[in-house]
mmCIF file of C-alpha atoms in Angstrom:
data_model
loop_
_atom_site.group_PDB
_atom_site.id
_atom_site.type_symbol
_atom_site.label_atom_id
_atom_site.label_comp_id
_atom_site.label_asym_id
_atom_site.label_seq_id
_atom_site.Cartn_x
_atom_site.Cartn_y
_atom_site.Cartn_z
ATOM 1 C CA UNK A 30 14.733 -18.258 39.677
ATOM 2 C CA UNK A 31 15.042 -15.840 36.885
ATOM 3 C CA UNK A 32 12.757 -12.965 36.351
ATOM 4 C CA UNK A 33 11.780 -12.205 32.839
ATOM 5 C CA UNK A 34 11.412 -8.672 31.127
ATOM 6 C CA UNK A 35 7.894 -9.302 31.759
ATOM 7 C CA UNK A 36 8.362 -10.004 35.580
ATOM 8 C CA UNK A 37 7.834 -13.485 35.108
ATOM 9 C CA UNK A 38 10.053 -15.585 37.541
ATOM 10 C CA UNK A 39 11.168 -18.871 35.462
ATOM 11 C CA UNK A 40 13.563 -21.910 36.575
ATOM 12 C CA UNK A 41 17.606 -20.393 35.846
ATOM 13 C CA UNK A 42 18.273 -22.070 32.355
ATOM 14 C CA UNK A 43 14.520 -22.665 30.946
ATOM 15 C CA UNK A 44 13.949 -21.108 28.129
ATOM 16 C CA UNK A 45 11.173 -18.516 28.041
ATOM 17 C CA UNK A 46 8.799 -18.297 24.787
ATOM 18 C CA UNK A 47 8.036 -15.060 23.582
ATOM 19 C CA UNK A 48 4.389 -14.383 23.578
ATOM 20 C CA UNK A 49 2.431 -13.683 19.883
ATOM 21 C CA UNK A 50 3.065 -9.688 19.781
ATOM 22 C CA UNK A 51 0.030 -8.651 17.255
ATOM 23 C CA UNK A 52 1.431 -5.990 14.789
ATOM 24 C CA UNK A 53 -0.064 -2.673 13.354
ATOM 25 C CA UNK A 54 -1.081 -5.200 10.314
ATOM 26 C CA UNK A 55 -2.977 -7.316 12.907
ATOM 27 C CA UNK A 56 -4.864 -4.492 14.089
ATOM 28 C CA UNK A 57 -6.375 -3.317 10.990
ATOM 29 C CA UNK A 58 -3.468 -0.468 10.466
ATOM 30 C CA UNK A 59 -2.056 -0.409 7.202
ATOM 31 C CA UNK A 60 1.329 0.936 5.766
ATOM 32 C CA UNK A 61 -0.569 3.943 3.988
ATOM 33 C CA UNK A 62 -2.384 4.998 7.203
ATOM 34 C CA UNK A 63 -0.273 7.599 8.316
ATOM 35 C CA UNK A 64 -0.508 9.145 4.584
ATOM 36 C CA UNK A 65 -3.919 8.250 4.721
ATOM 37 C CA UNK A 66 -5.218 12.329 3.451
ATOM 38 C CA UNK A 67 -2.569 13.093 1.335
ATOM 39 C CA UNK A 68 -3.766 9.436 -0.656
ATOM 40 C CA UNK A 69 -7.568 10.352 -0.562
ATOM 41 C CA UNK A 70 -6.323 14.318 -2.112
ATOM 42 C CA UNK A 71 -4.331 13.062 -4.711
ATOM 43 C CA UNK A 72 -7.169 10.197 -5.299
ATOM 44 C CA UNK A 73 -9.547 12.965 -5.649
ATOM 45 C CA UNK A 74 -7.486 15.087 -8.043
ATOM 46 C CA UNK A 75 -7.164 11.293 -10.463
ATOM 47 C CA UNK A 76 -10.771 11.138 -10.542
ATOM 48 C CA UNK A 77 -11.001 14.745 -11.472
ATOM 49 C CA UNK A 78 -8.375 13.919 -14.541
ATOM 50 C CA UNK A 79 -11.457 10.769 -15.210
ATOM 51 C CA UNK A 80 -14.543 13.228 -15.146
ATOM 52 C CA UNK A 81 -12.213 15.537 -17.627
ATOM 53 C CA UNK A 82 -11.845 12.408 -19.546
ATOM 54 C CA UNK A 83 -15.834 12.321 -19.689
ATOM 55 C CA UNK A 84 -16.137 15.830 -20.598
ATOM 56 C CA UNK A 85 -13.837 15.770 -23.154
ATOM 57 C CA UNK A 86 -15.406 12.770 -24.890
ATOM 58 C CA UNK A 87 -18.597 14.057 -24.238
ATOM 59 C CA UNK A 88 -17.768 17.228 -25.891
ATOM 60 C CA UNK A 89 -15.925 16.061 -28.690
ATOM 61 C CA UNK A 90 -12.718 16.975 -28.456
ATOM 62 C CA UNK A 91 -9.662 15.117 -30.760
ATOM 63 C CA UNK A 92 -8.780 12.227 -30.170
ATOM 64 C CA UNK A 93 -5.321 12.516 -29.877
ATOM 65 C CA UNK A 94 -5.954 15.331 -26.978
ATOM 66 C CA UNK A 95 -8.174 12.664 -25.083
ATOM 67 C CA UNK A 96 -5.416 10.085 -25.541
ATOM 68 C CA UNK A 97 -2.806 12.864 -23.895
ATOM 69 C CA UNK A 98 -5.286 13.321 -21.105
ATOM 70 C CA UNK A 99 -5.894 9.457 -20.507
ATOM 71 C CA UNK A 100 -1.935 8.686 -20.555
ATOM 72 C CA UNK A 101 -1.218 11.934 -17.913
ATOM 73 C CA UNK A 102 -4.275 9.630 -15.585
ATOM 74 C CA UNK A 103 -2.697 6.474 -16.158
ATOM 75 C CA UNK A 104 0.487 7.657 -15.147
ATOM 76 C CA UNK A 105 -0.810 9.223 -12.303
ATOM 77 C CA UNK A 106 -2.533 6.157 -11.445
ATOM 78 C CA UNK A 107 1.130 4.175 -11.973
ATOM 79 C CA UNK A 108 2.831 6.785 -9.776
ATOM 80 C CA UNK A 109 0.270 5.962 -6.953
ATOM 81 C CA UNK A 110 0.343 2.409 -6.929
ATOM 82 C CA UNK A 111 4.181 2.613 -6.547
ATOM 83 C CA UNK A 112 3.691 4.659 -3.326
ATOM 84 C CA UNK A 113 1.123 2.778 -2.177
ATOM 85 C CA UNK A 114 3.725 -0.850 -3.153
ATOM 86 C CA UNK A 115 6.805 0.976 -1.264
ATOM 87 C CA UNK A 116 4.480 1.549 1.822
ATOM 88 C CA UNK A 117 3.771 -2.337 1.670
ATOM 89 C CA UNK A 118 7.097 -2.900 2.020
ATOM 90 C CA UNK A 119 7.980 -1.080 4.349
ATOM 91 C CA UNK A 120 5.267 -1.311 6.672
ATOM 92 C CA UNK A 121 3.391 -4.894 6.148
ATOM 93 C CA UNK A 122 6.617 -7.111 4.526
ATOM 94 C CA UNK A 123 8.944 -5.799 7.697
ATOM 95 C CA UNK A 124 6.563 -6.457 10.374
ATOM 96 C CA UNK A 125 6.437 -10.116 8.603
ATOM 97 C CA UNK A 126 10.108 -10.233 8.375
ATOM 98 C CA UNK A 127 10.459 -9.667 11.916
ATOM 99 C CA UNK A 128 7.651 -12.110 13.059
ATOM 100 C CA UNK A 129 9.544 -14.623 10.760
ATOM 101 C CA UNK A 130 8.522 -17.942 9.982
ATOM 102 C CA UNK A 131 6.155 -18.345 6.900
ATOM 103 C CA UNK A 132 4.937 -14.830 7.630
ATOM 104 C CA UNK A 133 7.526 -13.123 5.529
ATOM 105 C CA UNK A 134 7.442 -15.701 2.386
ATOM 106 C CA UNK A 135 3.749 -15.194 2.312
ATOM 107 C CA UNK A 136 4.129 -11.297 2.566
ATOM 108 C CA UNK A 137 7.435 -11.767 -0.322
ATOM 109 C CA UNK A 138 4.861 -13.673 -2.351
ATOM 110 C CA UNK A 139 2.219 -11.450 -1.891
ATOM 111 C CA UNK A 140 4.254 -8.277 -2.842
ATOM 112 C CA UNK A 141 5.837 -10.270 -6.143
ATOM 113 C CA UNK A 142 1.851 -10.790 -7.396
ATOM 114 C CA UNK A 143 1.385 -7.400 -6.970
ATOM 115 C CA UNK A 144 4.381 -5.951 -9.029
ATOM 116 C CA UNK A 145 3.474 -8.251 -11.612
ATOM 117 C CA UNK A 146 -0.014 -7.475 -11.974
ATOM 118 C CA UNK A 147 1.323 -3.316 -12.061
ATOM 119 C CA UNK A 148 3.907 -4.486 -14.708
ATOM 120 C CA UNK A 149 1.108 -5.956 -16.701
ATOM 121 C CA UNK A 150 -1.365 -3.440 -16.280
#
């Protein structure tokens, strides 16, 4: 007999099958939960470049200084969604890679859709 990690005794030579070991991904927790604040503050200060969009239509200003304003959000919107893509990675595609199987082509396909839809927005 041969006891396991788990203190399992098995026959000497059987192979032992790992059980299913559920990941942060499986339990709800996401790769941007441990920046969870600092996302919701910088969320907070986009939507506060929005509303200054809405003022500054509603007030009239030039065009071209609304335009300025809207590129400065979009780009702030860009720079989030590449954060927010690199904690994917790192967080959601390894655990897949590690679980392997189909896991981690389904978590590579799932992070390809996303880039493109950012590279088309």
């Amino acid at each position: 007999m041969t006891t396991t990690e788990a203190g399992v005794e098995t026959p000497s030579g059987a192979a032992t099958v790992q059980p299913d070991v559920a990941t942060d991904h499986d339990r709800g927790v996401h790769g941007y939960h441990k920046q969870k604040d600092e996302h919701l503050k910088r969320l907070r200060r986009i939507e506060g470049q929005i509303r200054g969009l809405q003022r500054m239509v509603d007030e009239d200003v030039y065009c071209v200084d609304i335009l300025t304003q809207v590129s400065a959000s979009t780009k702030a919107l860009q720079s989030f969604a590449l954060q927010l893509l690199e904690e994917h990675l790192r967080h959601c595609v390894a655990d897949a890679a590690l679980q392997g199987g189909t896991e981690i082509d389904a978590k590579v396909e799932e992070a390809t859709k996303a880039i493109g839809r950012l590279l088309r927005s």
